[in-house]
mmCIF file as gemmi writes it, N, C-alpha and C atoms, coordinates in Angstrom:
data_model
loop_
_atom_site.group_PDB
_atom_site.id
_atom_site.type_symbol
_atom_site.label_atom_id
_atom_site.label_alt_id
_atom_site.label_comp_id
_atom_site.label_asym_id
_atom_site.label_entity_id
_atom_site.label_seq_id
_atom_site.pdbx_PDB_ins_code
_atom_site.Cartn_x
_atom_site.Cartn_y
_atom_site.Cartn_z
_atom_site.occupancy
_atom_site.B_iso_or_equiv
_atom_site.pdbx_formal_charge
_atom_site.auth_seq_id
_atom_site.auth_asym_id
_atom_site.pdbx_PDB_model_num
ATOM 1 N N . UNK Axp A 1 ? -2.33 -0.285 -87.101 1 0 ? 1 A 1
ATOM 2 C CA . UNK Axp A 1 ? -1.222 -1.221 -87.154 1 0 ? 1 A 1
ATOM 3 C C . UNK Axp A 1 ? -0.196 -0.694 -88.153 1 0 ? 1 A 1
ATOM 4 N N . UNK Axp A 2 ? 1.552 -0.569 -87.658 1 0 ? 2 A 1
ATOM 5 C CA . UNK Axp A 2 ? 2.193 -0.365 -88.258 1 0 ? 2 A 1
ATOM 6 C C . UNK Axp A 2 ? 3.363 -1.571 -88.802 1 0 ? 2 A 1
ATOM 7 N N . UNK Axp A 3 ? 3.858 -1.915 -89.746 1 0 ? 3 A 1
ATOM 8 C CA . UNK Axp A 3 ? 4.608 -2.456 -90.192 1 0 ? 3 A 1
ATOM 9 C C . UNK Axp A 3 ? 6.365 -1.674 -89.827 1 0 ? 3 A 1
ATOM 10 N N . UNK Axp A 4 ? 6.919 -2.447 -88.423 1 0 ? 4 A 1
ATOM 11 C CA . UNK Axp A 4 ? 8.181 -1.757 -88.508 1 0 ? 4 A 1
ATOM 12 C C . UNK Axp A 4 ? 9.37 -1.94 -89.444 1 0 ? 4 A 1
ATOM 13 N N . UNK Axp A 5 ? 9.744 -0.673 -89.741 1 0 ? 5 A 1
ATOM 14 C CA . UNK Axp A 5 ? 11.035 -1.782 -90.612 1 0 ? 5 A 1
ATOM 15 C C . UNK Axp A 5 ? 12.021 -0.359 -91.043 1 0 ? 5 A 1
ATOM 16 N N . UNK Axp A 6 ? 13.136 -0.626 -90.825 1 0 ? 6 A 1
ATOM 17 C CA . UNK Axp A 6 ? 14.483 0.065 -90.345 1 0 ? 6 A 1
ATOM 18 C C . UNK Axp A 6 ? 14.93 0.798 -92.153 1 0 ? 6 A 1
ATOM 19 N N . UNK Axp A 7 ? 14.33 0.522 -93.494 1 0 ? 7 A 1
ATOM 20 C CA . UNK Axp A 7 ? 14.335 0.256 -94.578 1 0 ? 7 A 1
ATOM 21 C C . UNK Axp A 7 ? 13.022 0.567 -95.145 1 0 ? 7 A 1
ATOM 22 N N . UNK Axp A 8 ? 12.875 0.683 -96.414 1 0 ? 8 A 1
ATOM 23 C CA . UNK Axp A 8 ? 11.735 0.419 -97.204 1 0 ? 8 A 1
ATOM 24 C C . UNK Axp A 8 ? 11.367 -0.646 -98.23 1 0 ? 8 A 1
ATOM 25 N N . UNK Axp A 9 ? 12.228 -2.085 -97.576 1 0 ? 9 A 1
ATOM 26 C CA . UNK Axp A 9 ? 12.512 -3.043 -98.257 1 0 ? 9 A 1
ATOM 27 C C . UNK Axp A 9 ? 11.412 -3.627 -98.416 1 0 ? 9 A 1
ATOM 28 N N . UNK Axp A 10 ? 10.606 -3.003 -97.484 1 0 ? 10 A 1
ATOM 29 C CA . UNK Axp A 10 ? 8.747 -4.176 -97.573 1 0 ? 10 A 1
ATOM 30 C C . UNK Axp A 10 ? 7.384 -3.023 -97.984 1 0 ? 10 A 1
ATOM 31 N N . UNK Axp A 11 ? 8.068 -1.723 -98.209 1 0 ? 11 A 1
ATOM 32 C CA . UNK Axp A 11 ? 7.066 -0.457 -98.696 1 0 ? 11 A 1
ATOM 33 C C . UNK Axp A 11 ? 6.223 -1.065 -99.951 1 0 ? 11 A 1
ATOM 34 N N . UNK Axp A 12 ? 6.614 -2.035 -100.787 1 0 ? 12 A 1
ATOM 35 C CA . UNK Axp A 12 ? 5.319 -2.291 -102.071 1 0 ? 12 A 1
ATOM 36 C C . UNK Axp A 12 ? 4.89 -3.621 -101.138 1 0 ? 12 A 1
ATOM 37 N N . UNK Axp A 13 ? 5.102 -4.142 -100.234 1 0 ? 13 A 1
ATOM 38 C CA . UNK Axp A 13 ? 4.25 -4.969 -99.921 1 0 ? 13 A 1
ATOM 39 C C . UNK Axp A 13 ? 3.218 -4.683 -99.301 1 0 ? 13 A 1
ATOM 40 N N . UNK Axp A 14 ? 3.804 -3.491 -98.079 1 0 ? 14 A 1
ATOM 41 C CA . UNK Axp A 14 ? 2.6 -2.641 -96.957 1 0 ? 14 A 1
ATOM 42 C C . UNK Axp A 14 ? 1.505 -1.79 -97.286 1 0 ? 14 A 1
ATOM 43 N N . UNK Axp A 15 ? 1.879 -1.384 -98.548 1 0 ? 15 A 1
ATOM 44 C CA . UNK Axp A 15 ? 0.997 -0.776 -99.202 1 0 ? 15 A 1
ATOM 45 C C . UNK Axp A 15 ? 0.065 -1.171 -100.322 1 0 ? 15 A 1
ATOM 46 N N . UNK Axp A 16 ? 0.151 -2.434 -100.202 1 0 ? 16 A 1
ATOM 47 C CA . UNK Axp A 16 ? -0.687 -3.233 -100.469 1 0 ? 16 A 1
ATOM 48 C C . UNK Axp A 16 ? -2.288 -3.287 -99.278 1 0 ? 16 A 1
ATOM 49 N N . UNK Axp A 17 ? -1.503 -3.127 -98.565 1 0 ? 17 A 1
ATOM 50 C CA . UNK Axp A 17 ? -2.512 -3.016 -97.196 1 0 ? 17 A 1
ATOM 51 C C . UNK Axp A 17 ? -2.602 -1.697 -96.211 1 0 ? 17 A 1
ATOM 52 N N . UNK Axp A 18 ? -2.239 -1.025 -97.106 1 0 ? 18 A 1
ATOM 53 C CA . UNK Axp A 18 ? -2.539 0.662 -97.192 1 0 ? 18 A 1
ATOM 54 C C . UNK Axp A 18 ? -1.922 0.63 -95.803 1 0 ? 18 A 1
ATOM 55 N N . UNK Axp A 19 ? -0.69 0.388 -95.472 1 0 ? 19 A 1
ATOM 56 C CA . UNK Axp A 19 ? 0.194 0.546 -94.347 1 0 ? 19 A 1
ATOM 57 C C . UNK Axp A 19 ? 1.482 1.183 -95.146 1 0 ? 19 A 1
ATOM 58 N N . UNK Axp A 20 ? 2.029 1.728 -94.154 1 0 ? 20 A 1
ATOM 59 C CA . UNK Axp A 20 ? 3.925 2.488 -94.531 1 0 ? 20 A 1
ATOM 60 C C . UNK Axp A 20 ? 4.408 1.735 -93.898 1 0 ? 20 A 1
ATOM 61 N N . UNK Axp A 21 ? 5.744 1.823 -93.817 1 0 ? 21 A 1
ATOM 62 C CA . UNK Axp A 21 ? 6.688 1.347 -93.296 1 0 ? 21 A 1
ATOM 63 C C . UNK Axp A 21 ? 7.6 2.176 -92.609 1 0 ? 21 A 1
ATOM 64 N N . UNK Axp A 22 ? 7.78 2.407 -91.667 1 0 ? 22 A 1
ATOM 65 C CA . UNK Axp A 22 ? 8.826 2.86 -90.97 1 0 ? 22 A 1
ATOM 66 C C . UNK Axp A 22 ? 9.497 2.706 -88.984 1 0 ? 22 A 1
ATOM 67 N N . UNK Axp A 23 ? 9.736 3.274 -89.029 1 0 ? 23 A 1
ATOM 68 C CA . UNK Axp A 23 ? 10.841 3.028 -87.455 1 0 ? 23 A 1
ATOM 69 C C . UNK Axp A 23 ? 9.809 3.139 -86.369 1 0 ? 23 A 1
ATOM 70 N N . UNK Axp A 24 ? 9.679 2.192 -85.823 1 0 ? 24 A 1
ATOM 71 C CA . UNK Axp A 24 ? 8.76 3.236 -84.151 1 0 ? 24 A 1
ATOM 72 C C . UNK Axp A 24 ? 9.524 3.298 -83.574 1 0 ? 24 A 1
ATOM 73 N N . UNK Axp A 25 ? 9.107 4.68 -83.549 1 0 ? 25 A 1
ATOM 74 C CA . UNK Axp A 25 ? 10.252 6.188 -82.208 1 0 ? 25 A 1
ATOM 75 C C . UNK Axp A 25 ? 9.804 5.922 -81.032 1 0 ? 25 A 1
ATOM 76 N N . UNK Axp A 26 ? 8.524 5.57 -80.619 1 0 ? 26 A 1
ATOM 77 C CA . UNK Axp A 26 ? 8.275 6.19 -79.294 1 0 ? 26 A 1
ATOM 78 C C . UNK Axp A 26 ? 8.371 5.054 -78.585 1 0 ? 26 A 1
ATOM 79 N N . UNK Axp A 27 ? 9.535 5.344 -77.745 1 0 ? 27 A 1
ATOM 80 C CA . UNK Axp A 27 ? 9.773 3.937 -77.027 1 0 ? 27 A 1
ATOM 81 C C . UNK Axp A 27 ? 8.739 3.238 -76.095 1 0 ? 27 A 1
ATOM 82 N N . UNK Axp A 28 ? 7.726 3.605 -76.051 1 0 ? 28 A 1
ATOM 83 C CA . UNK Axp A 28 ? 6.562 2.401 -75.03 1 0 ? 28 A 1
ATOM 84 C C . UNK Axp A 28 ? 5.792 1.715 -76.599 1 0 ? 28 A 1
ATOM 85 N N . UNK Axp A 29 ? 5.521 2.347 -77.415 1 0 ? 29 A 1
ATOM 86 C CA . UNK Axp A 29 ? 5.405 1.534 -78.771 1 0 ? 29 A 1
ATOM 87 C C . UNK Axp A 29 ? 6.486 0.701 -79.19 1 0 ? 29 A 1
ATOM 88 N N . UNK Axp A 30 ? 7.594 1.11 -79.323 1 0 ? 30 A 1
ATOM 89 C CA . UNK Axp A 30 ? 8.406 -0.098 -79.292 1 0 ? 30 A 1
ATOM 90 C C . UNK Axp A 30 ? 8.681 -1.375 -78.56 1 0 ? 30 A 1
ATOM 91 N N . UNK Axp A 31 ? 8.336 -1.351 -77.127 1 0 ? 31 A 1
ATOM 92 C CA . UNK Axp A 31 ? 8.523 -2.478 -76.45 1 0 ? 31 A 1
ATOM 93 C C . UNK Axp A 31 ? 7.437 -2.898 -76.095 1 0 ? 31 A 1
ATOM 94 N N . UNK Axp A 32 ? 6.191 -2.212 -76.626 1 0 ? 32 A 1
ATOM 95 C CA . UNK Axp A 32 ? 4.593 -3.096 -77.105 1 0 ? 32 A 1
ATOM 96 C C . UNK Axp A 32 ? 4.916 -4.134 -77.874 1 0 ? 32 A 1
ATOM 97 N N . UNK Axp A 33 ? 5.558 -3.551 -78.883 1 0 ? 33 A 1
ATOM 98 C CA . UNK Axp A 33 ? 5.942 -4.548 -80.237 1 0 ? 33 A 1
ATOM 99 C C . UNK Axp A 33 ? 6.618 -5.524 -79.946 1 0 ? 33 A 1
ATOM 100 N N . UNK Axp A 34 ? 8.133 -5.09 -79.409 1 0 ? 34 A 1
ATOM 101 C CA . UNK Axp A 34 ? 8.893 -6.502 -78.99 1 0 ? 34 A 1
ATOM 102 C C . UNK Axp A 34 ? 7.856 -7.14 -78.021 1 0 ? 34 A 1
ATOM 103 N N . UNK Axp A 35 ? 7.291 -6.932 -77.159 1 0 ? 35 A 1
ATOM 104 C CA . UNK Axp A 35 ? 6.737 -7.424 -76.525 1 0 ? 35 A 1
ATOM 105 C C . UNK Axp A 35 ? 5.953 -8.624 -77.204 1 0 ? 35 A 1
ATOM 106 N N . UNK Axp A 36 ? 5.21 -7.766 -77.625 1 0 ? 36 A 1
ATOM 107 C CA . UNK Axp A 36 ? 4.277 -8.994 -78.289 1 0 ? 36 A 1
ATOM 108 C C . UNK Axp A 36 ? 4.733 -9.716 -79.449 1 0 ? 36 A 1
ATOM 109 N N . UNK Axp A 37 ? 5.614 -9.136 -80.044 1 0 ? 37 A 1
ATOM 110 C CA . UNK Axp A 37 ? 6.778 -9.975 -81.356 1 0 ? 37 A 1
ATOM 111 C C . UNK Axp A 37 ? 7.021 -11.49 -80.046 1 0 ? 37 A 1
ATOM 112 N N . UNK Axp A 38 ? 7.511 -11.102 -79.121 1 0 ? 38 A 1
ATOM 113 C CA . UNK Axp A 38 ? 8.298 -12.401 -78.434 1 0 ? 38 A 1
ATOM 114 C C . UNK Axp A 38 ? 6.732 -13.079 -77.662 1 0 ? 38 A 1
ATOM 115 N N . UNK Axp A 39 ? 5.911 -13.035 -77.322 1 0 ? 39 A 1
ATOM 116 C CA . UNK Axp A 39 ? 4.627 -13.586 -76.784 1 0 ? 39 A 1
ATOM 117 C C . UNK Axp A 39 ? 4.302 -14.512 -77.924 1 0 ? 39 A 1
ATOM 118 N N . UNK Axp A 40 ? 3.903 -14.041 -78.726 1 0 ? 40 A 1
ATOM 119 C CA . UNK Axp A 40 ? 3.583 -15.135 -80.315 1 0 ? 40 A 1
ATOM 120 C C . UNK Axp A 40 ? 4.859 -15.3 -80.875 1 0 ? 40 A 1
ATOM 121 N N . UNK Axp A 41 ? 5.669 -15.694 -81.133 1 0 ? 41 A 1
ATOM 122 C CA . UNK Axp A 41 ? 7.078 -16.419 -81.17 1 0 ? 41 A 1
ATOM 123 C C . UNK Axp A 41 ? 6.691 -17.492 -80.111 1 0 ? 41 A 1
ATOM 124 N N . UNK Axp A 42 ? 6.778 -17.262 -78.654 1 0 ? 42 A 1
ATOM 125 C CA . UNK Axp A 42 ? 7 -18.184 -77.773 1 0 ? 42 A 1
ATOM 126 C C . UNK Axp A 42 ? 5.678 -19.325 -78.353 1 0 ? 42 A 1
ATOM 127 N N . UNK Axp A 43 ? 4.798 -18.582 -78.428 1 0 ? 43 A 1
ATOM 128 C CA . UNK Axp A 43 ? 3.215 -19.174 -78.478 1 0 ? 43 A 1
ATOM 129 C C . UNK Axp A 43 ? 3.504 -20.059 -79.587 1 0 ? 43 A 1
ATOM 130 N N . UNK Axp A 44 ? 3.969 -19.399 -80.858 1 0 ? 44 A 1
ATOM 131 C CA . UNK Axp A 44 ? 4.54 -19.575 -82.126 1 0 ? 44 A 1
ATOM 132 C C . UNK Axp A 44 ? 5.063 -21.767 -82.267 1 0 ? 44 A 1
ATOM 133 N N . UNK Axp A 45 ? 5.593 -21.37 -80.846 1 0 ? 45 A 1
ATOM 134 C CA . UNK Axp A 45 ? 7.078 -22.716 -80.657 1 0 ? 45 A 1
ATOM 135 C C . UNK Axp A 45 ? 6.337 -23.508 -79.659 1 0 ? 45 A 1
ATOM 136 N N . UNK Axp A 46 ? 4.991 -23.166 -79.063 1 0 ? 46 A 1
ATOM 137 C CA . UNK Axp A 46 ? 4.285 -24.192 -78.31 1 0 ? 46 A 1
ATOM 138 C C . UNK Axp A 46 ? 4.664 -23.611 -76.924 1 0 ? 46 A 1
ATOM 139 N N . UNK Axp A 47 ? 4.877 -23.195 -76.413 1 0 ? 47 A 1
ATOM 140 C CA . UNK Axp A 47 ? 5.694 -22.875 -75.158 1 0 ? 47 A 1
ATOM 141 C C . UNK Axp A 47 ? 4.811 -22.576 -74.387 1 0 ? 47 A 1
ATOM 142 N N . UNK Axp A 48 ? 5.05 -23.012 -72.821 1 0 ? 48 A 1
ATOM 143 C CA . UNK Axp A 48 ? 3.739 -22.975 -72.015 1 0 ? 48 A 1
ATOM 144 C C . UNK Axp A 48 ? 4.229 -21.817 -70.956 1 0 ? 48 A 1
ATOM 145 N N . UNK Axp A 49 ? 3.133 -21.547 -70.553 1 0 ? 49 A 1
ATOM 146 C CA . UNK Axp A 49 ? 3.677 -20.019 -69.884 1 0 ? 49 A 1
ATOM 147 C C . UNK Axp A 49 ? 5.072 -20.067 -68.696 1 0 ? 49 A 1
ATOM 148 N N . UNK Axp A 50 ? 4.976 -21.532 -68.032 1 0 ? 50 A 1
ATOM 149 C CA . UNK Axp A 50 ? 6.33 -22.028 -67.45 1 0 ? 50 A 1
ATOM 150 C C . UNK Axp A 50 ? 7.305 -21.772 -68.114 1 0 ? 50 A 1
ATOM 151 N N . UNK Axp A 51 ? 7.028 -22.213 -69.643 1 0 ? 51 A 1
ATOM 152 C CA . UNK Axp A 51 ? 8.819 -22.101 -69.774 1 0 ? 51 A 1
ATOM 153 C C . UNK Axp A 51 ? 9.081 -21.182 -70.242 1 0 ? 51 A 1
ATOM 154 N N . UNK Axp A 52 ? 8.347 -20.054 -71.158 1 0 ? 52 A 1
ATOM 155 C CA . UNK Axp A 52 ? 8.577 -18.585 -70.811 1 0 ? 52 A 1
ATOM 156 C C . UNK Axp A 52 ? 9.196 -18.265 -70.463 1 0 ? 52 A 1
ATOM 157 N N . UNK Axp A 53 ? 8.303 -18.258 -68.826 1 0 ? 53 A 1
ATOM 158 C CA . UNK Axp A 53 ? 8.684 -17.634 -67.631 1 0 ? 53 A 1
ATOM 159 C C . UNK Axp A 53 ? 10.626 -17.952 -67.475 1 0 ? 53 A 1
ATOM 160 N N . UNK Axp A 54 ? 10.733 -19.4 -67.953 1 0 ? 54 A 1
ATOM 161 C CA . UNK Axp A 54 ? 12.167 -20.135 -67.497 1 0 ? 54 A 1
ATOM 162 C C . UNK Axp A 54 ? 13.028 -19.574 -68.621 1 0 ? 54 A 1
ATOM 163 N N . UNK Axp A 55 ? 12.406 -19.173 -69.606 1 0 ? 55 A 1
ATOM 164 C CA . UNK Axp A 55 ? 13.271 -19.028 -70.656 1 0 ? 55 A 1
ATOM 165 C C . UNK Axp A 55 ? 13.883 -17.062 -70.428 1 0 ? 55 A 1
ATOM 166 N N . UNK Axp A 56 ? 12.935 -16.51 -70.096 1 0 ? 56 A 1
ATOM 167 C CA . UNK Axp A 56 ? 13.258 -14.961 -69.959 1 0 ? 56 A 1
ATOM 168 C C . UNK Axp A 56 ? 14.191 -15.002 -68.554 1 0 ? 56 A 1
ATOM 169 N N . UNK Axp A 57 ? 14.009 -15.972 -67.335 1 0 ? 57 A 1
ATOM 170 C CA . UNK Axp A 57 ? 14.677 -16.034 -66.173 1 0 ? 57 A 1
ATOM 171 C C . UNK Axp A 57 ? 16.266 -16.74 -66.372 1 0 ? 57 A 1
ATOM 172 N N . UNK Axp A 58 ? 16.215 -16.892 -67.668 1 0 ? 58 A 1
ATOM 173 C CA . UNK Axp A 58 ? 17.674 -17.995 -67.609 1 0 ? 58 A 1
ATOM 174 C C . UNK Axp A 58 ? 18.722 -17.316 -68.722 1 0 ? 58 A 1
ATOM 175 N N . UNK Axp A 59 ? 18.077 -16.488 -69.208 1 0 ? 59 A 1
ATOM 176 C CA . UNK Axp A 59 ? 18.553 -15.861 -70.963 1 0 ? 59 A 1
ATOM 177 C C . UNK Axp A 59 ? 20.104 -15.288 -70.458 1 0 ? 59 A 1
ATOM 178 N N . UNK Axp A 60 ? 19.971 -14.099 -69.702 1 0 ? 60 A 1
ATOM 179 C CA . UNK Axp A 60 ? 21.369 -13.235 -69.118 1 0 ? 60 A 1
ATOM 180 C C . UNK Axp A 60 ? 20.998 -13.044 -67.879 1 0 ? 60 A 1
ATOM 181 N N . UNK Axp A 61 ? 22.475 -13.01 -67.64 1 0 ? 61 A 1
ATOM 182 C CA . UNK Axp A 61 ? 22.983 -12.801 -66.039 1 0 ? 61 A 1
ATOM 183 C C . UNK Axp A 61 ? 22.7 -11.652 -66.2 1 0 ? 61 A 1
ATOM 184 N N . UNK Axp A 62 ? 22.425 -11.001 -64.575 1 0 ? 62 A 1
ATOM 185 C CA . UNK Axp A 62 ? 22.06 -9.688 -64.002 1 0 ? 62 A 1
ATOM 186 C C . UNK Axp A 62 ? 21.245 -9.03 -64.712 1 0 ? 62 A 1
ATOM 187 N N . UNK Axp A 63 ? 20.228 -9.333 -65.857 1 0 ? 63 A 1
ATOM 188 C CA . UNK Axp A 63 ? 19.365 -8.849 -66.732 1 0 ? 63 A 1
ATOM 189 C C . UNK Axp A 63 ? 18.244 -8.346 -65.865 1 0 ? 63 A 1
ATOM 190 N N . UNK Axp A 64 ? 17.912 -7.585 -65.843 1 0 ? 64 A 1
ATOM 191 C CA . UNK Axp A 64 ? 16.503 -7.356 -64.676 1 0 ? 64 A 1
ATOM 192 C C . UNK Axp A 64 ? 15.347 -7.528 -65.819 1 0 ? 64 A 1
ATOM 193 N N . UNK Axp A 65 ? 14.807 -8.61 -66.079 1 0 ? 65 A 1
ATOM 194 C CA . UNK Axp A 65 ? 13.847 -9.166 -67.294 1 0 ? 65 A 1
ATOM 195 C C . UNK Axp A 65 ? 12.288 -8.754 -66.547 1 0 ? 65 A 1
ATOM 196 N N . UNK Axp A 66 ? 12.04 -8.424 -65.453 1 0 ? 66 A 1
ATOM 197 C CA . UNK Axp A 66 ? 10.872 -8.888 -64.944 1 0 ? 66 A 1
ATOM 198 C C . UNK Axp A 66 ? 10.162 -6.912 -65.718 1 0 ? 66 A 1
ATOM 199 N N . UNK Axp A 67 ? 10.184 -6.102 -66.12 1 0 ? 67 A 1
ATOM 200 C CA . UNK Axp A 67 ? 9.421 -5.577 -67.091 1 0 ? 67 A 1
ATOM 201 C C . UNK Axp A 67 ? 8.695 -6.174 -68.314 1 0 ? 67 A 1
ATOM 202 N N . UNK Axp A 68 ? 9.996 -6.563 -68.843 1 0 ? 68 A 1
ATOM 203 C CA . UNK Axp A 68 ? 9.461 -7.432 -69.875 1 0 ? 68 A 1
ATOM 204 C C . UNK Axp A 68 ? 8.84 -8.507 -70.141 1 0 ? 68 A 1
ATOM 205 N N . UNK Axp A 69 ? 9.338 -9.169 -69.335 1 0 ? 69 A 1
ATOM 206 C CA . UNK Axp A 69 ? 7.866 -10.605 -68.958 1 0 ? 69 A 1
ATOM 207 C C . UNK Axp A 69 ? 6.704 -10.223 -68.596 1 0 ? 69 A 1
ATOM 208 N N . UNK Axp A 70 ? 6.579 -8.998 -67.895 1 0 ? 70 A 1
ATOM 209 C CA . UNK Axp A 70 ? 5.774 -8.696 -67.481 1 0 ? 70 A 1
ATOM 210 C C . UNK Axp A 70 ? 4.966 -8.689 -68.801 1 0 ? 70 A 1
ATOM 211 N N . UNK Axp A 71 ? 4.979 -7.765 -69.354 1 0 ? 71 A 1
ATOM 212 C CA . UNK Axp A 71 ? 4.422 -7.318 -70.887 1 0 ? 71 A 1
ATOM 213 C C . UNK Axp A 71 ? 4.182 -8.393 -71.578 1 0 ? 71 A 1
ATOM 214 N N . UNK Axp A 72 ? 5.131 -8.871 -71.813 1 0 ? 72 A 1
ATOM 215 C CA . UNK Axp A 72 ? 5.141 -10.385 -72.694 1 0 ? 72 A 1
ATOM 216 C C . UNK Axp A 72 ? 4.035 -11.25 -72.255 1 0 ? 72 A 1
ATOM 217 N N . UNK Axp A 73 ? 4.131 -11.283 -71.257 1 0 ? 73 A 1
ATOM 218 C CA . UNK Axp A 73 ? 2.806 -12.303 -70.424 1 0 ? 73 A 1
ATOM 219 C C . UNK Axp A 73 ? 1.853 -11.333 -70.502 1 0 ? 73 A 1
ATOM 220 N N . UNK Axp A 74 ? 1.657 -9.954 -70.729 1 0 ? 74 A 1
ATOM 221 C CA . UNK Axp A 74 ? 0.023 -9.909 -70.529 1 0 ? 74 A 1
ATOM 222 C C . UNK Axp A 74 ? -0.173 -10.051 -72.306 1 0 ? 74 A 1
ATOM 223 N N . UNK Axp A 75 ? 0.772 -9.9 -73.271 1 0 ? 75 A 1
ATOM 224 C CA . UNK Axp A 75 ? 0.13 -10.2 -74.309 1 0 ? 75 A 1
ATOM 225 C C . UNK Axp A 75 ? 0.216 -11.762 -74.735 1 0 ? 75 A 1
ATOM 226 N N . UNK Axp A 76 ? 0.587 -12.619 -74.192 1 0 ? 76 A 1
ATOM 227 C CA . UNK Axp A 76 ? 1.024 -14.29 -74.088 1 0 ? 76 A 1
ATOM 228 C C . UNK Axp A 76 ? -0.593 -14.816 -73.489 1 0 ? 76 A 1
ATOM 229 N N . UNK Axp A 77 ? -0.612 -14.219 -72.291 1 0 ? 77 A 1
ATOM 230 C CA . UNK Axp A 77 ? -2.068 -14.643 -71.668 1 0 ? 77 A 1
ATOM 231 C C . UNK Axp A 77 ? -3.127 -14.16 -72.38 1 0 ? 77 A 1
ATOM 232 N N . UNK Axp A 78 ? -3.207 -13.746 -73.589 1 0 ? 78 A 1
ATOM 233 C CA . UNK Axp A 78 ? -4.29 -13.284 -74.714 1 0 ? 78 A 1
ATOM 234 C C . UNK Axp A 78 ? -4.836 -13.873 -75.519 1 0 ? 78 A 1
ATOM 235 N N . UNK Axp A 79 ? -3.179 -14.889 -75.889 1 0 ? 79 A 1
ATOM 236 C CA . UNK Axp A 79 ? -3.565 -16.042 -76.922 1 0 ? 79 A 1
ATOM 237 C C . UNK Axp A 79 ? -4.138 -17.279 -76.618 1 0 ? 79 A 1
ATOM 238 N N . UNK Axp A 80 ? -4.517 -18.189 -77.589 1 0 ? 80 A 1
ATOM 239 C CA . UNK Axp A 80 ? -4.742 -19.583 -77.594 1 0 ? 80 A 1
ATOM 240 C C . UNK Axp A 80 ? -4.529 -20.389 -76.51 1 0 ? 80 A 1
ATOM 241 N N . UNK Axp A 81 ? -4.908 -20.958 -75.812 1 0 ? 81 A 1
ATOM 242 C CA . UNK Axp A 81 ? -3.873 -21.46 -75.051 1 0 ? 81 A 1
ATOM 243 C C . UNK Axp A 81 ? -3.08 -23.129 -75.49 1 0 ? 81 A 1
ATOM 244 N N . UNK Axp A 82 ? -2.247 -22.92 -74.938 1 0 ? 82 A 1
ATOM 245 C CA . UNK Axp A 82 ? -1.284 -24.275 -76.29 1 0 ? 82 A 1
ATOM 246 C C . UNK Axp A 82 ? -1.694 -25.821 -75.331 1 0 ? 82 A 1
ATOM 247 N N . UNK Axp A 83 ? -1.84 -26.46 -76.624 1 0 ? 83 A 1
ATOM 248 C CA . UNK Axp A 83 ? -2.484 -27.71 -76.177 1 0 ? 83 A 1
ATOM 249 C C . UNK Axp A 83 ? -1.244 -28.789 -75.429 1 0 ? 83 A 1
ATOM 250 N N . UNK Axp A 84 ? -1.514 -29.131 -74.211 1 0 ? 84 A 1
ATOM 251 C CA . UNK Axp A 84 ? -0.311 -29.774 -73.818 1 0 ? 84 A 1
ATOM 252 C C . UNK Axp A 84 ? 0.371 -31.756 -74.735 1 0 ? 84 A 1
């Protein structure tokens, strides 16, 4: 596990937990991360996999989102599931 961060504004904290800090380059690691950054966020706010789904389908016009939901939902369908 890496701690991303554009800075070394959080380097005495990460290394507290014998982590660095720096950029992920390799772009399928990066949109692991967003990925799952936005799965627990959603999870985060209670959000049921419907509105997700409604929320990534409604965000921008002509956006072709369905990669990213994709992802998002397989790390969304991992968690807890939220109590209705």
């Amino acid at each position: 596990v890496e701690l991303a961060s554009k800075d070394s504004r959080f380097a005495d904290w990460a290394k507290q937990f014998g982590k660095k800090v720096g950029q992920i380059r390799n772009t399928d690691k990066r949109f692991d991360a967003v990925s799952e950054i936005d799965a627990l966020v959603a999870h985060m706010y209670g959000l049921t996999r419907p509105q997700l789904e409604h929320v990534f389908k409604t965000f921008h016009r002509g956006w072709d989102y369905t990669p990213r939901l994709e992802r998002v939902l397989s790390f969304y369908d991992k968690l807890p599931k939220v109590a209705s």
